[in-house]
PDB file of C-alpha atoms in Angstrom:
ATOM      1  CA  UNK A  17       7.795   7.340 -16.004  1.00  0.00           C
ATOM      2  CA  UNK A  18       5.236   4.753 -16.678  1.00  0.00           C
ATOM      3  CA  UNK A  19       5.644   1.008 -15.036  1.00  0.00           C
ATOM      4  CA  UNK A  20       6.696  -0.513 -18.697  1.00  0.00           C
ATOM      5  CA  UNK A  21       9.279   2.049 -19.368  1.00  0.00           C
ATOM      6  CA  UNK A  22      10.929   1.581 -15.685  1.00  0.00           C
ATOM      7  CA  UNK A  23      10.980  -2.499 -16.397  1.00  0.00           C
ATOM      8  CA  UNK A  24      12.429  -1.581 -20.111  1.00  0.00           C
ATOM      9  CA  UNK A  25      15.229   0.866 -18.181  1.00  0.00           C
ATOM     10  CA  UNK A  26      15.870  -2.002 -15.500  1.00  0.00           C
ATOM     11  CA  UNK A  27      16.500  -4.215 -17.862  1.00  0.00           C
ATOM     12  CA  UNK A  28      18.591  -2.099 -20.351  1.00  0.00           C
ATOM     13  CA  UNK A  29      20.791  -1.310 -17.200  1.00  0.00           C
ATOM     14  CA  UNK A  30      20.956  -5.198 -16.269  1.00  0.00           C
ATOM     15  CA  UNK A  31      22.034  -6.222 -19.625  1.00  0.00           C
ATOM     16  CA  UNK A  32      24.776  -3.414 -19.871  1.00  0.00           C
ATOM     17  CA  UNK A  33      25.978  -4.841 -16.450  1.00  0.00           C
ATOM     18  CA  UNK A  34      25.971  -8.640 -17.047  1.00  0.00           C
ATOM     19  CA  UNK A  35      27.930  -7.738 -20.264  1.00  0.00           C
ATOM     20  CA  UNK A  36      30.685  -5.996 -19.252  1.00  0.00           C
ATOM     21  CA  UNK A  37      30.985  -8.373 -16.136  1.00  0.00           C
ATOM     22  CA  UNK A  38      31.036 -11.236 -18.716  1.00  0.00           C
ATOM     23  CA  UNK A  39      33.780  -8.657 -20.717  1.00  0.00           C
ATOM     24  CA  UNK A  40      36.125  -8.213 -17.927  1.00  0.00           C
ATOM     25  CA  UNK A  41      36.138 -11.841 -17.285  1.00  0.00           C
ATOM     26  CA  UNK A  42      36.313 -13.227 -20.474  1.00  0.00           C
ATOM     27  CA  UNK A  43      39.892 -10.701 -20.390  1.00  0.00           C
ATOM     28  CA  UNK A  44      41.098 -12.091 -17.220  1.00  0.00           C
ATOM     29  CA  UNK A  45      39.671  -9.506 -14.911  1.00  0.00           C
ATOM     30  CA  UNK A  46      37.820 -11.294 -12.041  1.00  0.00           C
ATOM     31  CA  UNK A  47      36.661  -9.997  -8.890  1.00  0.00           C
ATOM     32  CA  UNK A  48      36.549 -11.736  -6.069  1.00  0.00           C
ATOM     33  CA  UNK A  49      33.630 -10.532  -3.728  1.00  0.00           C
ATOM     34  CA  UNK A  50      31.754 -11.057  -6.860  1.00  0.00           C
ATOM     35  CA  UNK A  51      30.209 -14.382  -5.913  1.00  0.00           C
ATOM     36  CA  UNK A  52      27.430 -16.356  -5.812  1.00  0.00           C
ATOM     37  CA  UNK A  53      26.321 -15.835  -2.503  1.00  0.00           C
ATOM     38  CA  UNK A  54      26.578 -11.472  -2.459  1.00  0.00           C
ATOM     39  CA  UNK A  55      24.861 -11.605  -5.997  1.00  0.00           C
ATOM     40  CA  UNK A  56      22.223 -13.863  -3.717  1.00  0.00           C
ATOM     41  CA  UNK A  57      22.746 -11.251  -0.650  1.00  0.00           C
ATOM     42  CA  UNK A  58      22.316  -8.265  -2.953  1.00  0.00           C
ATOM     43  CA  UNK A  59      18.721  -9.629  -4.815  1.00  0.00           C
ATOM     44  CA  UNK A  60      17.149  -9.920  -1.275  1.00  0.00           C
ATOM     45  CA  UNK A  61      18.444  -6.479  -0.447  1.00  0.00           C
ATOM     46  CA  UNK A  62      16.592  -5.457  -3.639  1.00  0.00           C
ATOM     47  CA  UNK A  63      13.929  -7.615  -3.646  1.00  0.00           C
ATOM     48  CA  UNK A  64      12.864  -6.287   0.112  1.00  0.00           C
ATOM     49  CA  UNK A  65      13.935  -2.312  -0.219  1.00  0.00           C
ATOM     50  CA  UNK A  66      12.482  -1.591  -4.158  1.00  0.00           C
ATOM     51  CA  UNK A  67       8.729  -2.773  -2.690  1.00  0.00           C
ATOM     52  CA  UNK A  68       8.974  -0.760   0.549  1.00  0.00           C
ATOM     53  CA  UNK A  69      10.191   2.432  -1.540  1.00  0.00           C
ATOM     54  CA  UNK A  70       6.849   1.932  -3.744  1.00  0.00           C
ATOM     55  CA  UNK A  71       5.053   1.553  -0.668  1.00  0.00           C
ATOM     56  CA  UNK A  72       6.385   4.489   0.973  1.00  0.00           C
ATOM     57  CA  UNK A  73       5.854   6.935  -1.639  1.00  0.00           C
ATOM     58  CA  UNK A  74       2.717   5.728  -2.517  1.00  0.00           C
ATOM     59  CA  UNK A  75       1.664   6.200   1.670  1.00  0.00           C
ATOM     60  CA  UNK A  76       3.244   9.639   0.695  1.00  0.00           C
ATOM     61  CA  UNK A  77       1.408  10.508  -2.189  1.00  0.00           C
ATOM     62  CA  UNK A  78      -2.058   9.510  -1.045  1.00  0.00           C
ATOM     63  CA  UNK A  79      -1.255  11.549   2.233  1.00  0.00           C
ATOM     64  CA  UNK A  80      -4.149  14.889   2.490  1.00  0.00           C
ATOM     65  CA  UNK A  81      -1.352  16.640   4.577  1.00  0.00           C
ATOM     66  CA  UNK A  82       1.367  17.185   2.048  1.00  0.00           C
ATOM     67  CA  UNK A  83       0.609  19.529  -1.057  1.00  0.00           C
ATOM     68  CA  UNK A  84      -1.672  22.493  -1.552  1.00  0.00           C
ATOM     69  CA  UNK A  85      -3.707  20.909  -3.975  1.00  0.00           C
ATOM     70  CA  UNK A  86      -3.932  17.435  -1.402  1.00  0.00           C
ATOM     71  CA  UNK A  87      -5.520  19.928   1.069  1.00  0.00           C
ATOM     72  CA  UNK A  88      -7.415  21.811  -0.867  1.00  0.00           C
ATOM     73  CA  UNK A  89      -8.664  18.043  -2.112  1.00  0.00           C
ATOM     74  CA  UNK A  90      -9.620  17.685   1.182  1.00  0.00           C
ATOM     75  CA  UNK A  91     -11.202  20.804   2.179  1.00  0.00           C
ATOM     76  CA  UNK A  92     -13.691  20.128  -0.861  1.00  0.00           C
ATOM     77  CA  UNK A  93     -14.488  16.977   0.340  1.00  0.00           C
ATOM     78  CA  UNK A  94     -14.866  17.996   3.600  1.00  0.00           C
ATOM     79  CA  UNK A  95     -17.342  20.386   2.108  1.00  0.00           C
ATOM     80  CA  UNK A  96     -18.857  17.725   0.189  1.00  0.00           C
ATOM     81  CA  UNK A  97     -19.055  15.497   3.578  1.00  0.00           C
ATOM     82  CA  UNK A  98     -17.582  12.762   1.684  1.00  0.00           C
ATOM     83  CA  UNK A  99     -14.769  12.768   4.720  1.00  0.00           C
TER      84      UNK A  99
END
């Protein structure tokens, strides 16, 4: 999935939430630990665990020790003596 189409997904998910909360309370329907200050709790829960999940796969992905074609990568340029 490329970065765009994540962001367009994201979004589409973020709209379909804000509107049926705006639905429910527009009907009566109001909950209340839905406030302010966890909506503010919850974004820097996001905003600190969605970057280290990039980082950690990305530590992951660029590691020589975890998939056959990583080490043969390796080997080849150990043969190379790039490494």
């Amino acid at each position: 999935m490329t970065q765009d189409k994540a962001k367009q997904l994201v979004a589409m998910i973020g709209g379909f939430l804000g509107t049926l909360f705006l639905a429910l309370k527009g009907s009566g329907i109001e909950f209340a630990w839905f406030n302010q200050e966890t909506i503010e709790l919850w974004q820097q829960v996001l905003l600190t665990g969605i970057p280290l999940v990039f980082v950690f796969y990305g530590v992951w992905k660029n590691q020589y020790i975890v998939t056959k074609k990583a080490k043969a990568q390796e080997e080849e340029l150990k043969k190379q003596g790039l490494k």
